[in-house]
Every structure is written in C-alpha cells, then in structure tokens.
C-alpha cells in the first residue's frame, strides 16, 4: 500500500498539513493585487500532486501561463520513478506493455488528448500538441505514435521499470485481474488551476489500470469524463476506476452542476452519488473528484475513504483527505 495512506486523516473542510512554499517575490505582490477577484489556486489528485503543484505554482507565479503550469506540473509525476500509475514506469497491461493516456484543456473549450500511447515519456505534452497543432481532439494508438514522431518526440525503449517488471512477473503467476481500491493501480494525476486573470485550465495523465486488457482506455483522455474545464463556470477532474467515471461523464457533470448553482463540494458529492447508482459491484470501486469554481471555491469527494488531494494557494500547500460517501 502506498505511503500516502500513512498520512493523518483530514477532512476537506477541516485541518490539514501545511507546507510552506517559496513563491517568486517579484510576482507575489502582483498576484495578490490582481487576485482580489481571482485568487490563484491549484488542486491535484493524490499525494504525488504535492510535487506537481510546486512546479505548476512556480510557473504560474513567474509567467502567468496557466496552460504551461498544468502541463509542466503533471510532467513531474510522469517522471517519478516511484509512481506506478503514471508514466512509462507505471504498471503494464496484461501483455506486459505500458500504455499511457493523457488530456489537457483550457477554459475556452480548447482541448487535446492521446490514448493507448506507447514509448512516449510525456503523453501530456503530446496531448497539448494535439490541442494546438491539429484540428482534432484525440489521437490514439499508432496514429498518436506517428504524430509524436512527426512532432519530434523521441521514442523511448519499450522496457518496464524494475519495480513494474517485478510486480508484473509476480502477477503472471496467477494472471488474476482484480483491481483493489486505493492501491496504486489506477491513481491518475489530475490537475486543475485558476489563474489570477480568472482563466482556468486542467491536465490529466495516467498509465491506467494495472494488467488491463491490451487496448483498454480509461477516463483520463476523455474530455468530460476525466477532465472538463469551462472559464464561465469552473473545472473538475477525476481519479479512480475509469469505467465508472466514463459512465456518468463525471467531470462534465460536476461543471454543469456548478453552472446550475451547486458549490464545488455539492457538485462532487452529487457526482459520486450518480456514480454509485450507475455502477454495479460498487463495493470494489473507488473513484474521486476535485473541483474549482470561478470564485476560487473548491471541493472534493470520493466513493470511499483513502482519496486525498493537494491544494496550493499563495504561501502554502496542503495535503487534504477528501470526504467520502462510505
């Protein structure tokens, strides 16, 4: 079980672990002044969101480029060799191949994603290229690979990380496909951010379920399921069992509920209730959501305990355990 489970339990409204964060002094006063109406805020799923948020915050305070911030932030996790659920070091499918999914979205509706990608170290960067360099939203499989080569992305050697290889060989002894909730086999990093200018953006990247069927794609690259952003309303992202999230278009649902007047917390809670009602075998499913609205309010909710998220604003960053239905 991941070390993140050892953190003291906290609630989304209650106390939290606060970690001082160095902020670029030349920009801090500007952000405070501009941010009287829009106070910058970054949320990311799971404990690995702490390091990702640090990078994103540094970029946001120095440049104000919120898209660059959410891209560069999750790249930290894509390179984290200790992480088994994001990046090429993640646990493979049942064929022993690491395949990756990612998406990125701006609040004006611009978005890009890639699915079932092999040998690309940073699928989030490729997703951004889809958004900015093509008329499409999603590229998958061999087509995504061809596009990556055309864009100058190097193809990495297709070998598993030592830890992933060890676990895969152990799994092959029984070849039993049985996801276990809150274990590092489907823990996407999703990041959503509000800038001082009121603009929103988000990113999402994962290696997906461990030992999945070859070709399986989860919610992370699906705009409206794993990620949705709208400058008029807010942003949401998801983590957990992708199939359960896809079935309710979870992130889009949350943003639309906020459009109708729900708070981010209320919207996340309603999405979890909807997910529970639309999925069988719910006792073996974990899924969680985080959300931000235009006012800088935020919320988080999960099916079960164990889901936490990183929050970064001004001088502090905090890791918070989300409330849950069960």
Coordinates of C-alpha atoms in Angstrom, one line a residue:
X1 CA 0.0 0.0 0.0
X2 CA 1.3 3.5 -0.9
X3 CA 2.9 5.6 1.8
X4 CA 0.3 8.2 1.2
X5 CA -2.1 6.1 3.3
X6 CA 0.0 6.8 6.4
X7 CA -0.8 10.5 6.4
X8 CA -3.1 11.6 9.3
X9 CA -6.7 11.8 8.3
X10 CA -8.1 15.2 7.5
X11 CA -11.3 16.4 6.0
X12 CA -11.9 18.7 3.0
X13 CA -13.0 21.5 5.3
X14 CA -11.0 20.5 8.4
X15 CA -7.4 20.7 9.4
X16 CA -4.6 19.9 7.0
X17 CA -0.8 19.5 6.8
X18 CA 0.5 22.9 5.6
X19 CA 3.9 23.0 3.9
X20 CA 5.5 26.4 3.2
X21 CA 6.1 27.1 -0.4
X22 CA 8.6 29.5 -1.9
X23 CA 6.9 32.0 -4.2
X24 CA 8.6 34.2 -6.7
X25 CA 8.8 37.5 -4.8
X26 CA 8.7 39.7 -7.9
X27 CA 5.3 38.2 -8.9
X28 CA 3.7 37.7 -5.5
X29 CA 2.5 41.2 -4.9
X30 CA 1.2 41.4 -8.5
X31 CA -0.8 38.3 -8.0
X32 CA -2.3 39.5 -4.7
X33 CA -3.3 42.8 -6.3
X34 CA -4.7 41.2 -9.5
X35 CA -6.2 38.4 -7.5
X36 CA -8.6 40.5 -5.5
X37 CA -11.3 38.9 -7.6
X38 CA -9.4 35.8 -8.8
X39 CA -7.0 34.3 -6.3
X40 CA -4.8 31.7 -7.9
X41 CA -5.4 28.1 -6.8
X42 CA -4.1 24.7 -7.9
X43 CA -5.6 21.4 -7.0
X44 CA -4.1 18.0 -7.9
X45 CA -5.2 14.4 -7.0
X46 CA -3.2 12.3 -4.6
X47 CA 0.0 12.8 -2.6
X48 CA 2.0 12.9 -5.8
X49 CA 0.1 16.1 -6.5
X50 CA 2.3 17.9 -4.0
X51 CA 5.4 18.0 -6.1
X52 CA 3.4 18.5 -9.2
X53 CA 1.7 21.6 -7.7
X54 CA 5.0 23.0 -6.6
X55 CA 6.2 23.0 -10.2
X56 CA 2.9 24.4 -11.6
X57 CA 2.8 27.1 -9.0
X58 CA 6.3 28.2 -9.7
X59 CA 5.5 28.6 -13.4
X60 CA 2.1 30.3 -12.8
X61 CA 3.7 32.9 -10.5
X62 CA 6.6 33.6 -12.8
X63 CA 4.8 33.6 -16.2
X64 CA 1.0 33.7 -15.6
X65 CA 0.7 31.0 -18.2
X66 CA -1.9 28.6 -16.7
X67 CA -1.7 26.1 -19.6
X68 CA 2.1 25.8 -19.2
X69 CA 1.6 25.4 -15.5
X70 CA -0.8 22.5 -15.7
X71 CA 1.3 20.8 -18.3
X72 CA 4.7 21.2 -16.6
X73 CA 3.2 20.3 -13.2
X74 CA 2.0 16.8 -14.2
X75 CA 5.2 16.2 -16.1
X76 CA 6.8 15.9 -12.7
X77 CA 4.6 12.9 -11.9
X78 CA 5.2 11.4 -15.4
X79 CA 8.9 11.2 -14.5
X80 CA 8.5 10.0 -10.9
X81 CA 10.1 6.5 -10.9
X82 CA 8.4 5.7 -7.6
X83 CA 5.0 6.2 -9.1
X84 CA 3.4 3.0 -10.6
X85 CA 0.2 4.6 -12.0
X86 CA 1.5 7.5 -14.2
X87 CA 4.2 7.5 -16.9
X88 CA 6.2 4.8 -18.6
X89 CA 7.3 3.4 -15.3
X90 CA 3.7 2.5 -14.5
X91 CA 2.4 -1.0 -14.2
X92 CA 1.7 -2.6 -17.6
X93 CA -1.3 -4.2 -19.2
X94 CA -1.7 -8.0 -19.2
X95 CA 0.6 -8.2 -22.2
X96 CA 3.4 -6.6 -20.2
X97 CA 3.3 -3.3 -22.2
X98 CA 3.0 0.2 -20.6
X99 CA 0.4 2.2 -22.4
X100 CA -0.5 5.8 -21.5
X101 CA -3.4 8.2 -21.7
X102 CA -3.5 12.0 -21.1
X103 CA -5.6 15.1 -21.7
X104 CA -5.3 18.8 -21.4
X105 CA -8.0 21.5 -21.6
X106 CA -8.3 25.3 -21.5
X107 CA -11.4 27.2 -20.2
X108 CA -12.2 28.4 -23.7
X109 CA -13.0 24.9 -24.8
X110 CA -9.7 24.1 -26.5
X111 CA -8.6 20.6 -25.6
X112 CA -6.4 17.7 -26.7
X113 CA -5.8 14.2 -25.7
X114 CA -4.0 11.0 -26.5
X115 CA -4.9 7.4 -25.7
X116 CA -3.2 4.0 -25.8
X117 CA 0.2 5.6 -26.4
X118 CA 3.4 3.6 -26.2
X119 CA 7.0 4.8 -25.9
X120 CA 6.2 8.5 -25.2
X121 CA 7.8 9.8 -22.0
X122 CA 5.4 12.8 -21.7
X123 CA 1.9 12.0 -23.1
X124 CA 0.7 15.3 -21.6
X125 CA 3.0 17.2 -23.9
X126 CA 1.7 15.2 -26.9
X127 CA -1.9 15.9 -25.8
X128 CA -1.0 19.6 -25.9
X129 CA 0.4 19.3 -29.4
X130 CA -2.9 17.7 -30.4
X131 CA -4.8 20.6 -29.0
X132 CA -2.5 23.3 -30.6
X133 CA -1.3 21.7 -33.8
X134 CA -4.2 19.6 -35.1
X135 CA -7.9 20.1 -35.9
X136 CA -8.7 17.1 -33.7
X137 CA -9.3 16.5 -30.0
X138 CA -8.0 12.9 -29.6
X139 CA -5.4 10.7 -31.3
X140 CA -4.9 7.1 -30.3
X141 CA -2.5 4.2 -30.7
X142 CA -0.4 4.0 -33.8
X143 CA -1.8 7.3 -35.1
X144 CA -0.7 9.1 -31.9
X145 CA 2.7 7.5 -32.2
X146 CA 3.1 8.7 -35.8
X147 CA 2.0 12.2 -34.8
X148 CA 4.6 12.1 -31.9
X149 CA 7.4 11.2 -34.3
X150 CA 6.3 14.0 -36.7
X151 CA 6.4 16.5 -33.8
X152 CA 10.0 15.4 -32.9
X153 CA 9.1 13.3 -29.8
X154 CA 11.8 10.7 -29.1
X155 CA 10.6 7.1 -28.8
X156 CA 11.7 5.5 -25.5
X157 CA 12.9 2.0 -25.3
X158 CA 10.0 -0.3 -24.5
X159 CA 11.1 -1.9 -21.3
X160 CA 9.4 -1.9 -17.9
X161 CA 10.8 -0.2 -14.9
X162 CA 12.5 -2.6 -12.5
X163 CA 9.7 -2.4 -10.0
X164 CA 6.9 -2.7 -12.6
X165 CA 8.7 -5.7 -14.1
X166 CA 9.0 -7.4 -10.7
X167 CA 5.3 -6.9 -10.0
X168 CA 4.2 -8.0 -13.4
X169 CA 6.2 -11.3 -13.1
X170 CA 4.5 -11.8 -9.7
X171 CA 1.1 -11.1 -11.2
X172 CA 1.7 -13.6 -14.1
X173 CA 1.8 -16.5 -11.5
X174 CA -2.0 -16.2 -11.2
X175 CA -2.8 -13.8 -14.0
X176 CA -5.8 -12.7 -11.9
X177 CA -7.3 -9.4 -12.9
X178 CA -8.8 -7.9 -9.7
X179 CA -8.4 -4.2 -9.1
X180 CA -8.1 -3.3 -5.4
X181 CA -9.4 0.1 -4.3
X182 CA -6.9 2.7 -3.1
X183 CA -3.9 0.7 -4.3
X184 CA -1.5 2.1 -6.9
X185 CA -3.1 0.6 -10.0
X186 CA -5.5 3.3 -11.2
X187 CA -4.3 6.5 -9.5
X188 CA -4.3 9.1 -12.2
X189 CA -2.9 12.6 -11.5
X190 CA -5.4 15.2 -12.5
X191 CA -4.6 18.9 -12.0
X192 CA -7.0 21.9 -12.3
X193 CA -6.0 25.5 -11.8
X194 CA -7.4 29.0 -11.6
X195 CA -5.2 31.9 -12.6
X196 CA -5.1 35.5 -11.3
X197 CA -6.8 36.6 -14.5
X198 CA -9.7 34.3 -13.9
X199 CA -8.7 31.8 -16.6
X200 CA -8.9 28.0 -15.9
X201 CA -7.0 25.0 -17.2
X202 CA -6.5 21.4 -16.4
X203 CA -4.5 18.3 -17.2
X204 CA -4.8 14.6 -16.6
X205 CA -2.3 11.8 -17.2
X206 CA -2.0 8.1 -16.3
X207 CA -0.7 4.6 -17.2
X208 CA -4.2 3.3 -16.4
X209 CA -5.3 0.1 -14.7
X210 CA -2.6 -2.4 -14.0
X211 CA -2.9 -5.6 -16.0
X212 CA -5.8 -4.2 -18.1
X213 CA -6.7 -5.7 -21.4
X214 CA -4.4 -4.6 -24.2
X215 CA -6.1 -1.6 -25.8
X216 CA -8.1 -0.6 -22.8
X217 CA -8.6 3.2 -22.4
X218 CA -9.9 4.8 -19.2
X219 CA -11.5 8.1 -18.4
X220 CA -8.3 10.2 -18.3
X221 CA -8.1 11.1 -22.0
X222 CA -11.8 11.5 -22.4
X223 CA -12.8 15.1 -22.3
X224 CA -15.9 15.3 -20.0
X225 CA -15.0 12.2 -18.1
X226 CA -11.6 12.5 -16.6
X227 CA -11.3 16.3 -17.1
X228 CA -13.5 19.2 -18.0
X229 CA -12.8 23.0 -17.9
X230 CA -15.0 26.0 -18.6
X231 CA -13.9 29.6 -18.0
X232 CA -17.6 30.6 -17.4
X233 CA -18.1 28.1 -14.5
X234 CA -15.1 26.1 -13.2
X235 CA -13.1 22.9 -13.6
X236 CA -13.2 19.3 -12.5
X237 CA -11.0 16.2 -12.8
X238 CA -11.4 12.6 -11.7
X239 CA -9.3 9.7 -10.5
X240 CA -10.1 6.0 -9.8
X241 CA -11.8 3.3 -11.8
X242 CA -12.1 4.9 -15.2
X243 CA -15.1 2.8 -16.4
X244 CA -17.2 4.0 -13.5
X245 CA -16.3 7.7 -14.3
X246 CA -16.9 7.4 -18.0
X247 CA -20.4 6.0 -17.4
X248 CA -21.6 9.3 -15.8
X249 CA -19.3 11.8 -17.7
X250 CA -18.2 12.7 -14.3
X251 CA -16.1 15.9 -14.7
X252 CA -18.6 17.4 -17.2
X253 CA -21.4 16.6 -14.8
X254 CA -19.7 18.4 -12.0
X255 CA -19.1 21.5 -14.1
X256 CA -22.7 21.6 -15.2
X257 CA -23.9 21.2 -11.7
X258 CA -21.8 24.2 -10.7
X259 CA -23.3 26.1 -13.7
X260 CA -26.7 25.4 -12.1
X261 CA -25.6 26.9 -8.8
X262 CA -24.1 24.0 -6.9
X263 CA -21.0 24.6 -4.9
X264 CA -17.9 22.6 -6.0
X265 CA -18.4 20.4 -2.9
X266 CA -22.0 19.8 -3.6
X267 CA -21.3 19.0 -7.2
X268 CA -18.6 16.5 -6.4
X269 CA -21.0 14.8 -3.9
X270 CA -23.8 14.6 -6.4
X271 CA -21.4 13.1 -9.0
X272 CA -20.4 10.4 -6.5
X273 CA -24.0 9.6 -5.8
X274 CA -24.7 9.3 -9.5
X275 CA -21.7 7.1 -10.0
X276 CA -22.8 4.8 -7.2
X277 CA -26.2 4.5 -8.7
X278 CA -24.9 3.7 -12.2
X279 CA -22.2 1.1 -11.4
X280 CA -22.5 -2.5 -10.3
X281 CA -20.1 -4.1 -7.8
X282 CA -19.7 -0.7 -6.1
X283 CA -18.0 -2.3 -3.1
X284 CA -14.9 -2.9 -5.2
X285 CA -14.9 0.6 -6.9
X286 CA -13.0 3.7 -5.8
X287 CA -13.4 7.0 -7.6
X288 CA -12.9 10.5 -6.5
X289 CA -13.4 14.0 -7.9
X290 CA -11.9 17.5 -7.3
X291 CA -13.4 20.8 -8.5
X292 CA -12.8 24.5 -8.5
X293 CA -15.3 27.3 -9.4
X294 CA -14.8 30.8 -10.7
X295 CA -14.9 32.2 -7.2
X296 CA -12.0 30.1 -6.1
X297 CA -14.1 27.7 -4.0
X298 CA -13.1 24.1 -4.2
X299 CA -14.5 20.7 -3.3
X300 CA -13.6 17.0 -3.3
X301 CA -15.4 13.8 -2.7
X302 CA -14.9 10.1 -3.2
X303 CA -16.8 6.8 -3.0
X304 CA -14.6 5.5 -0.2
X305 CA -12.0 6.8 2.3
X306 CA -8.4 7.0 1.2
X307 CA -8.6 9.6 -1.6
X308 CA -6.5 12.7 -0.9
X309 CA -5.6 15.8 -2.9
X310 CA -3.0 18.6 -2.9
X311 CA -4.1 22.2 -2.7
X312 CA -1.7 25.1 -3.4
X313 CA -2.5 28.8 -2.9
X314 CA -0.3 31.8 -2.1
X315 CA 2.2 30.9 0.6
X316 CA 1.1 27.4 1.5
X317 CA 0.4 23.9 0.1
X318 CA -1.6 21.3 1.9
X319 CA -2.5 17.7 1.5
X320 CA -6.1 17.0 2.4
X321 CA -8.1 13.8 2.8
X322 CA -11.4 14.1 0.9
X323 CA -14.7 13.2 2.5
X324 CA -16.3 10.1 1.2
X325 CA -19.8 8.5 0.7
X326 CA -19.0 5.3 2.6

